[in-house]
Short mmCIF file of C-alpha atoms and ligand atoms in Angstrom, two decimals:
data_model
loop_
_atom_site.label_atom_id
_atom_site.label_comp_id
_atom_site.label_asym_id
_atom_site.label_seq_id
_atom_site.Cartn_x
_atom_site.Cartn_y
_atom_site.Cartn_z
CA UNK A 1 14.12 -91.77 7.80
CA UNK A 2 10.52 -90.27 7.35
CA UNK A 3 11.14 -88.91 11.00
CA UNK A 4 13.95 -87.21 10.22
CA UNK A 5 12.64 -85.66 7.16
CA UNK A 6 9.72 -84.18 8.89
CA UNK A 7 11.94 -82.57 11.41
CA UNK A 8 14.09 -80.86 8.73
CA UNK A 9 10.75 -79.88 6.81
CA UNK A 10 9.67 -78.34 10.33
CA UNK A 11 13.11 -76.78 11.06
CA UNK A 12 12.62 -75.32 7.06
CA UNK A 13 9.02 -73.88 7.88
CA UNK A 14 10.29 -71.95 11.58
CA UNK A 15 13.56 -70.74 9.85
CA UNK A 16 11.29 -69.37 6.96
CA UNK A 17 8.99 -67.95 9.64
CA UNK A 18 11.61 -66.25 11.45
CA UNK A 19 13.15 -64.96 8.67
CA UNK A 20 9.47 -63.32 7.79
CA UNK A 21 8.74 -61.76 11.44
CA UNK A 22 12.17 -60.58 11.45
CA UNK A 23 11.56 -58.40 7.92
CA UNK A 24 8.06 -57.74 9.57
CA UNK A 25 9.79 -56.43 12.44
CA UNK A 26 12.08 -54.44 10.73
CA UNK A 27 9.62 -52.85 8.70
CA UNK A 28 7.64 -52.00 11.56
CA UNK A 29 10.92 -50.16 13.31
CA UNK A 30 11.60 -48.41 9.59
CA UNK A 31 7.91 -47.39 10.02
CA UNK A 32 8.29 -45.82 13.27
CA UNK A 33 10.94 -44.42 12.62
CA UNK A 34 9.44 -42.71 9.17
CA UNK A 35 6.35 -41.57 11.18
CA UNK A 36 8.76 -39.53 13.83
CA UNK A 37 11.08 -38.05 10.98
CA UNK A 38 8.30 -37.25 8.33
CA UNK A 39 9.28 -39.40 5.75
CA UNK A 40 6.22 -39.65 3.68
CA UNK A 41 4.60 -37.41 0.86
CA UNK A 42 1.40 -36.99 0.09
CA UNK A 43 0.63 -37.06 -3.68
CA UNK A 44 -2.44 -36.26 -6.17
CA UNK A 45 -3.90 -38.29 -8.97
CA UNK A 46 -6.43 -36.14 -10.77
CA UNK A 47 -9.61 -37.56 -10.99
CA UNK A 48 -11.41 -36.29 -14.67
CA UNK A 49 -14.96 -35.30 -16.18
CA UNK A 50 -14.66 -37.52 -19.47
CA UNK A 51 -17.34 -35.20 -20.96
CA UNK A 52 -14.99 -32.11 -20.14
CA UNK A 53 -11.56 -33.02 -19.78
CA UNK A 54 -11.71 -30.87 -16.67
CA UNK A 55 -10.07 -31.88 -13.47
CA UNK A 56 -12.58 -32.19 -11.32
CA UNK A 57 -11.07 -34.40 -8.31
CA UNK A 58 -8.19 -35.59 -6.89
CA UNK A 59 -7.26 -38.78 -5.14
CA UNK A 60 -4.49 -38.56 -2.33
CA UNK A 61 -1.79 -40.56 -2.28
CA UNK A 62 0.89 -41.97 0.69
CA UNK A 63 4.52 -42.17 -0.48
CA UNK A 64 7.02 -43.11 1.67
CA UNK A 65 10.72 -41.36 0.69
CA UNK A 66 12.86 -43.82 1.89
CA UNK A 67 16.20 -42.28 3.68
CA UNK A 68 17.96 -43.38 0.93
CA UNK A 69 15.51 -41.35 -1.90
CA UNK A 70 13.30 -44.55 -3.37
CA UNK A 71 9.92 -45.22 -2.08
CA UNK A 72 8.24 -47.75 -0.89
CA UNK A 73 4.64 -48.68 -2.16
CA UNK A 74 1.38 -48.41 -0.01
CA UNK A 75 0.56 -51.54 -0.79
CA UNK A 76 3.62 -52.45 0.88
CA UNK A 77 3.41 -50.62 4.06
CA UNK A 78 -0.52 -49.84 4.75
CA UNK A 79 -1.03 -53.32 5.46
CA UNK A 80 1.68 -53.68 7.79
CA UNK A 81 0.53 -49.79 9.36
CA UNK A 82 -3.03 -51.20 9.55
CA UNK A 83 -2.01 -54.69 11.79
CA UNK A 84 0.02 -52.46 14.07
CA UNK A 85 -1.98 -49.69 14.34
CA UNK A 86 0.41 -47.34 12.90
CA UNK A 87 -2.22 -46.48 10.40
CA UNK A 88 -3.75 -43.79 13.20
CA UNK A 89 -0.81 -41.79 13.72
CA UNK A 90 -0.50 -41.67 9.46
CA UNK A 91 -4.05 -41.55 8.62
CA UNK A 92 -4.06 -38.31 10.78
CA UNK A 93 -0.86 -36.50 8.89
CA UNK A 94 -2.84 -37.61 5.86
CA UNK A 95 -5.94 -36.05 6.61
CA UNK A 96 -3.98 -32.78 7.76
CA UNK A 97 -1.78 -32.70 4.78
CA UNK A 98 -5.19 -33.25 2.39
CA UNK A 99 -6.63 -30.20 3.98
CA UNK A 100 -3.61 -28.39 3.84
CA UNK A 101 -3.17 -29.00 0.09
CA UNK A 102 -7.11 -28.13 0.02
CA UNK A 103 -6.88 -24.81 1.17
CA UNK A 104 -4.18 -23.64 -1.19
CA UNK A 105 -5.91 -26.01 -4.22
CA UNK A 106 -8.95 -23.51 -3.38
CA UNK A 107 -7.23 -20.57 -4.58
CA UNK A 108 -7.21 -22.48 -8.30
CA UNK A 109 -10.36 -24.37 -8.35
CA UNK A 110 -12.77 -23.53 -5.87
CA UNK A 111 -14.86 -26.99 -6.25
CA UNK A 112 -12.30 -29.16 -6.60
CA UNK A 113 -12.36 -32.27 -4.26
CA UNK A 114 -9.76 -33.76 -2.55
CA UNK A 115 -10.20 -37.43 -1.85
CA UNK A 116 -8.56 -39.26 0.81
CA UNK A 117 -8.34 -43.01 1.67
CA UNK A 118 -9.24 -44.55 5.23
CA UNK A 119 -8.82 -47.62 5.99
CA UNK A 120 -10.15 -50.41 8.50
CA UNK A 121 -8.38 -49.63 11.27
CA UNK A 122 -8.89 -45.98 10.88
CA UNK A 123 -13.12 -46.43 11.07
CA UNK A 124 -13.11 -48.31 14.51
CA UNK A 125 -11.20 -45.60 15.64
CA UNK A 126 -13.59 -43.57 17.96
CA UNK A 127 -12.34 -40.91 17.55
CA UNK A 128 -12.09 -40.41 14.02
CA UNK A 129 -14.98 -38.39 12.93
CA UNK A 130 -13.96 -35.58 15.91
CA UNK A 131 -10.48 -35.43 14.16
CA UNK A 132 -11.90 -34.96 10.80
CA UNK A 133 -14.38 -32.55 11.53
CA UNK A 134 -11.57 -30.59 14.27
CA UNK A 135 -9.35 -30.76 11.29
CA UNK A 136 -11.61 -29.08 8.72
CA UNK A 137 -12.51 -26.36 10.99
CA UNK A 138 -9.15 -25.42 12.14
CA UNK A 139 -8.12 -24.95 8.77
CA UNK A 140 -11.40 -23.03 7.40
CA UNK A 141 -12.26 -25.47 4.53
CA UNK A 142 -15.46 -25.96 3.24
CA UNK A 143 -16.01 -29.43 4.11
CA UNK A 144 -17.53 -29.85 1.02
CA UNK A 145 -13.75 -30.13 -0.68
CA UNK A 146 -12.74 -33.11 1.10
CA UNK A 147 -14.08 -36.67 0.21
CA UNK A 148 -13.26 -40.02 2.00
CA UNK A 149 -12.99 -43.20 0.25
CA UNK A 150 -13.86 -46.40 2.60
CA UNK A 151 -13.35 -50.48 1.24
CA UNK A 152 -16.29 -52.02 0.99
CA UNK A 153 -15.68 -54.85 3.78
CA UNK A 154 -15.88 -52.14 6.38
CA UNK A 155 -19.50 -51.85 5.28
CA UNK A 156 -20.17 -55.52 6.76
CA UNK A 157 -17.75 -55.70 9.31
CA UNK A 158 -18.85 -52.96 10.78
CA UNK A 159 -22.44 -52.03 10.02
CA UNK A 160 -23.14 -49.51 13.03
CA UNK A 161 -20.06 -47.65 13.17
CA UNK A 162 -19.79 -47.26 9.76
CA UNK A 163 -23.42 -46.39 8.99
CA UNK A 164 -23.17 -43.34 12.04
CA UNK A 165 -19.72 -42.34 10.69
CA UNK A 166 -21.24 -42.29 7.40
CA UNK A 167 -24.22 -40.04 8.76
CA UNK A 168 -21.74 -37.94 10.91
CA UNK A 169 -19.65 -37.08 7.59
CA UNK A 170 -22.35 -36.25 5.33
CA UNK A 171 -24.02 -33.99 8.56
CA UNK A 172 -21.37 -31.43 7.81
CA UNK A 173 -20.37 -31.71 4.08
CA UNK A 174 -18.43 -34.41 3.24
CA UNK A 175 -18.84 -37.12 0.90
CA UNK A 176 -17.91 -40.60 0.16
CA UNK A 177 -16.97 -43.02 -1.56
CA UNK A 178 -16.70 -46.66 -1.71
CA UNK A 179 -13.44 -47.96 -2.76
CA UNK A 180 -11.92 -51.24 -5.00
CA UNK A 181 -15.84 -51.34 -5.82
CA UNK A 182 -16.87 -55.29 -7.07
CA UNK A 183 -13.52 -56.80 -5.32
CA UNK A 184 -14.84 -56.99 -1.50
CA UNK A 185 -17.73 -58.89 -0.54
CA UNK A 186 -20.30 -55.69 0.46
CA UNK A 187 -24.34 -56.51 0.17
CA UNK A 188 -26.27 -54.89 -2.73
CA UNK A 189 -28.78 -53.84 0.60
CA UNK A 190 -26.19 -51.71 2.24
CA UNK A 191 -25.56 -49.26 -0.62
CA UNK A 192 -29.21 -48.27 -0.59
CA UNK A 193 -29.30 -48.21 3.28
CA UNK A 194 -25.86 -46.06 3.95
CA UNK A 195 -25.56 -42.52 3.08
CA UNK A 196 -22.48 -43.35 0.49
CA UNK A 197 -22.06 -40.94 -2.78
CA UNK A 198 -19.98 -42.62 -5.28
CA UNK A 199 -18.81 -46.08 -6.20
CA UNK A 200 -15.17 -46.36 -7.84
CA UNK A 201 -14.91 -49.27 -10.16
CA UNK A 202 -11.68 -51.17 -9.15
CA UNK A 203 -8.85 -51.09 -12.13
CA UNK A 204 -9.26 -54.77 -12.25
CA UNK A 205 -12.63 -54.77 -14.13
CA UNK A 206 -11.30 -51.53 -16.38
CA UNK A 207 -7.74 -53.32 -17.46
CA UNK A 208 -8.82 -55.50 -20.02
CA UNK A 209 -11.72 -54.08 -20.91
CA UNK A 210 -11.08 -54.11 -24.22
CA UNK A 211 -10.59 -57.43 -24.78
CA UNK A 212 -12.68 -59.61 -21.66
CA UNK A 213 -16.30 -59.11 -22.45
CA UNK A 214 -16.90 -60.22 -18.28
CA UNK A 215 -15.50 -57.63 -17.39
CA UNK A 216 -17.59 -55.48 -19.59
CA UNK A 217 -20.42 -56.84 -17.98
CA UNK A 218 -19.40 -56.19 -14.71
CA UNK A 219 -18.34 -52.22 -15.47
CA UNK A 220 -21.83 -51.83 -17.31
CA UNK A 221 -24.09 -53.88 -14.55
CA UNK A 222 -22.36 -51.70 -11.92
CA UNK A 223 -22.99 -48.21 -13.77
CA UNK A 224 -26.45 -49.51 -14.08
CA UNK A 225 -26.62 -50.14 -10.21
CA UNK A 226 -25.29 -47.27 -9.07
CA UNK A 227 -27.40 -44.84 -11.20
CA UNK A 228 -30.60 -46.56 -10.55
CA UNK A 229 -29.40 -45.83 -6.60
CA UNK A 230 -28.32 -42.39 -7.83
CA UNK A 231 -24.83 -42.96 -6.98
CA UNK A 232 -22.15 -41.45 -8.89
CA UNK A 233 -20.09 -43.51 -10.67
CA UNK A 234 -16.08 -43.20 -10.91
CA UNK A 235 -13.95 -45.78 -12.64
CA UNK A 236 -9.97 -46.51 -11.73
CA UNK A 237 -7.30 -47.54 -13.49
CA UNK A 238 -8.29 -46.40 -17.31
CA UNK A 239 -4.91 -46.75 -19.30
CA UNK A 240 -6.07 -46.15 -22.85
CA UNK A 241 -8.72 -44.25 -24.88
CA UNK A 242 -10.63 -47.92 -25.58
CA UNK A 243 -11.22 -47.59 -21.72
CA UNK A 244 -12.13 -43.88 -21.71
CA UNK A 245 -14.48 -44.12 -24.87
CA UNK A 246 -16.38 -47.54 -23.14
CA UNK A 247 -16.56 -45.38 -19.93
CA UNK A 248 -18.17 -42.33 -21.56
CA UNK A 249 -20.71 -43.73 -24.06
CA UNK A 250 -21.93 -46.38 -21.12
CA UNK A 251 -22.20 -42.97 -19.03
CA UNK A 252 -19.56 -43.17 -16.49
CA UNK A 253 -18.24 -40.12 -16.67
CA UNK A 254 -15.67 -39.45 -13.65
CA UNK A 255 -12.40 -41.24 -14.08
CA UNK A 256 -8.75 -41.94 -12.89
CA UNK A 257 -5.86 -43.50 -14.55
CA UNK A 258 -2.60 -43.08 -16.64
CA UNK A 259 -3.93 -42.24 -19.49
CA UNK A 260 -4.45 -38.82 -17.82
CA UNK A 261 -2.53 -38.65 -15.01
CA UNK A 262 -0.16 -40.82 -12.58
CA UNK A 263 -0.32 -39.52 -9.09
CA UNK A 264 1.84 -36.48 -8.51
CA UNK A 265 3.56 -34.74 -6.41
CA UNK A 266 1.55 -31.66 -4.67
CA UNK A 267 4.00 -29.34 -7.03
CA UNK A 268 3.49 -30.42 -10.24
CA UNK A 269 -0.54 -30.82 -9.42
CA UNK A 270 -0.81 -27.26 -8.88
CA UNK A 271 1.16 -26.56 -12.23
CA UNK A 272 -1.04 -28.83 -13.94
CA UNK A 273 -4.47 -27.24 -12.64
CA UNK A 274 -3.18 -23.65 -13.55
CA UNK A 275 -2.03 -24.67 -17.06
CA UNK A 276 -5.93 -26.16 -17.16
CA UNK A 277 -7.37 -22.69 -15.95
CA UNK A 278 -5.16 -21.08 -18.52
CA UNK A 279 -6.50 -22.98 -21.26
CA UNK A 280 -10.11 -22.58 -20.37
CA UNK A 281 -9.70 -18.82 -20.61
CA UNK A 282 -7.98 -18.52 -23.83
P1 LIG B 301 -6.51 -47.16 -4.08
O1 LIG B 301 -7.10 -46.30 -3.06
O2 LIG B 301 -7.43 -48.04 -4.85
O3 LIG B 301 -5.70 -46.19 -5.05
C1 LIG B 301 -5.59 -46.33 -6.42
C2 LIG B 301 -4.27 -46.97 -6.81
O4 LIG B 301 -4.26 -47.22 -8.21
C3 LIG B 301 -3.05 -46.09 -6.52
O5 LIG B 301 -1.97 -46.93 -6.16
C4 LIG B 301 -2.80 -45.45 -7.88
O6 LIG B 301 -1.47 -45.00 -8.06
C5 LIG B 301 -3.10 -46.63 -8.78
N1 LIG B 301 -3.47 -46.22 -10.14
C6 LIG B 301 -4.13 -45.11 -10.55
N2 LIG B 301 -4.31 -45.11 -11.86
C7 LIG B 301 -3.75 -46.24 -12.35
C8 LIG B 301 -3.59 -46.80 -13.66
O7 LIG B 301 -4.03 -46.26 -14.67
N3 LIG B 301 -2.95 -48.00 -13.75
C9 LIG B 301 -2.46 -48.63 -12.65
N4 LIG B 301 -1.84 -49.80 -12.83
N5 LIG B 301 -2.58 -48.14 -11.40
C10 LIG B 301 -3.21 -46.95 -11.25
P2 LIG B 301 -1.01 -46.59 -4.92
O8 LIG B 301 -0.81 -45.12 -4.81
O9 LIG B 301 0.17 -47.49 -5.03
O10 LIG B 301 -1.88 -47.01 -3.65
C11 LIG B 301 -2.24 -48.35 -3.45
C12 LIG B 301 -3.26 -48.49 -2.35
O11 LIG B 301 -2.69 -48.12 -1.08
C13 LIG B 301 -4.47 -47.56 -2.51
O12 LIG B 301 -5.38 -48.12 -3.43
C14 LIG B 301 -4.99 -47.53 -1.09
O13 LIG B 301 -5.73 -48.70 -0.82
C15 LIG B 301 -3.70 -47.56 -0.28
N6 LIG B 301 -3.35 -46.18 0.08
C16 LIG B 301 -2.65 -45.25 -0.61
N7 LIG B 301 -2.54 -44.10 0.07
C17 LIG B 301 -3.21 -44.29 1.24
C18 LIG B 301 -3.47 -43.46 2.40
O14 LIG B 301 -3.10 -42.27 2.47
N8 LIG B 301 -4.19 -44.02 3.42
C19 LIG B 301 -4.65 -45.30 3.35
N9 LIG B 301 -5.36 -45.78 4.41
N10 LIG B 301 -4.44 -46.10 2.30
C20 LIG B 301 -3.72 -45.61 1.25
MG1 LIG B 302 -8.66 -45.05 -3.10
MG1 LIG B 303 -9.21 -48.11 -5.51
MG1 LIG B 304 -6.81 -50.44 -3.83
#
C-alpha cells in the first residue's frame, strides 16, 4: 500500500542519514585525533611572475598524512574542520608552520611571500589578528613575507570584522588577498571600500580558457576591474601555455598552476628556489 511505501522510503532516507553522521562522526574523531598526533603537512605551490619566470610567491597548502601514508584532500576535511570548529586549532599550526617555513625561505629569497588560507570560521575568531601578529613577532619575520588569502563571502557576511581585520593586517605589513575570486557572491562596492591587495581568479574561469570565450570574458572584465582599483591580479589553476600566454598579453602577470608547479612539499620547494637562484647567477 502507498502507506507502506512511504514508511520504507522514510526508513531508506534515516538509514541513509545515519549512515552519513556516522562517517561525519568518524571523520571528526580521525580529525581529532590528527590534530593531537601532528598528522598534517604543510606544502608550497609557487606562485610565478609570467614576465620573469621568477618565483615570486607561494601558496600554503594543508595535507593530511593519513596513519596509513595517503592523504586526504582539504576539500575533504576543511569543511568538516570549519562546522566543528576544528579549523582554530589547525589554522593556528598553519600559520606557525607558514612562518616557520618563512624564516628559513628568507635565507633564499628575501621578498618572497608566503600565502596562507583562512577561512570563515577562522575571521570571527576574536582573537585571530593577536595570534597572527604574536606569531610574526615571536619568530622575527618581516610581516611583509606573509600574505592571507580570505573567500569572498566573508566580505558580506561579515562586513565589520572583516573590514577592521583587514585594517589591523595591513597596519603592520601584511597583505591580502581575496580568494576563488568571481565564484562567491562579494559586491563590486566592497573591493574599493576594504583595504584588500590582490584578487586570485578561481581555476574555474582559467580551465577552459582556451576554448569558452565566457570565460574569457570573465578573466579579461576582472583584470580590467581590478587594475582600474589598482589591485593586483593573480590567476589559479593555469595548466597549459594557451592559459599562460592569454594571462600575460591581457596583463595578468602573477600566476599558479601545473603547468609550473603542483604544490610541494617544504623540501623540494627549497630545492626548487635554489636551483632558480643558481640559474639567475650563471
Ligand atoms: P584554494 O585556496 O583555492 O587553493 C588552490 C587549490 O587549487 C589547491 O587545492 C591547489 O592544489 C589547486 N591547484 C593549484 N594549481 C592547480 C592546477 O593547475 N590545476 C588544478 N586542477 N588544481 C590546481 P588543494 O590544495 O586541494 O586545496 C583545496 C582548498 O582547500 C583550497 O583552495 C583552500 O580553500 C582549502 N585549503 C587548503 N589548505 C588550507 C589551509 O591551510 N587552511 C584553510 N583554511 N583552507 C585550506
Ligand atoms: Mg587559496
Ligand atoms: Mg583559490
Ligand atoms: Mg578553493
Amino acid at each position: 500500500s502507498a502507506k507502506k511505501g512511504s514508511k520504507s522510503k522514510l526508513r531508506f532516507y534515516s538509514k541513509a542519514l545515519k549512515e552519513e553522521s556516522m562517517r561525519r562522526l568518524e571523520l571528526e574523531n580521525a580529525l581529532r585525533k590528527a590534530i593531537d598526533e601532528n598528522q598534517f603537512e604543510l606544502f608550497l605551490q609557487p606562485i610565478m611572475n609570467l614576465a620573469t619566470g621568477v618565483i615570486t610567491k607561494a601558496e600554503a597548502l594543508i595535507r593530511w598524512r593519513m596513519p596509513d601514508g595517503s592523504y586526504t584532500s582539504p576539500d575533504q576535511f576543511i569543511p568538516l574542520a570549519e562546522q566543528t570548529g576544528l579549523i582554530i586549532p589547525i589554522g593556528k599550526w598553519v600559520l606557525s608552520r607558514a612562518v616557520e617555513m618563512v624564516k628559513v625561505v628568507l635565507q633564499h629569497q628575501p621578498d618572497l611571500k608566503v600565502s596562507v588560507n583562512i577561512s570563515p570560521r577562522q575571521i570571527a575568531d576574536r582573537q585571530l589578528f593577536e595570534f597572527v601578529s604574536k606569531v610574526i613577532d615571536h619568530s622575527g619575520i618581516p610581516a611583509q613575507n606573509i600574505e592571507l588569502e580570505l573567500t569572498e563571502g566573508v566580505l558580506i557576511d561579515s562586513y565589520d570584522r572583516v573590514k577592521k581585520l583587514l585594517e589591523q593586517v595591513r597596519d603592520i605589513g601584511i597583505s591580502t588577498s581575496i580568494d576563488d575570486f568571481g565564484t562567491g557572491y562579494s559586491s563590486l562596492s566592497y573591493l574599493q571600500k576594504l583595504p584588500i591587495d590582490n584578487l586570485k581568479i578561481d581555476r574555474s574561469f582559467v580551465y577552459d580558457l582556451e576554448q569558452n570565450e565566457n570565460d574569457k570574458a570573465i578573466v579579461l572584465a576582472v583584470i580590467a576591474m581590478a587594475r582600474s582599483l589598482k589591485l593586483g591580479v593573480i590567476a589559479e589553476g593555469v595548466e597549459n601555455q594557451y592559459q599562460a600566454d592569454f594571462l600575460l598579453d591581457n596583463k595578468c602577470d602573477i600566476a599558479q598552476g601545473y603547468l609550473f608547479s603542483k604544490p610541494l612539499p617544504f623540501e623540494q620547494f627549497c630545492d626548487l628556489l635554489i636551483a632558480q637562484k643558481h640559474a639567475k647567477k650563471t
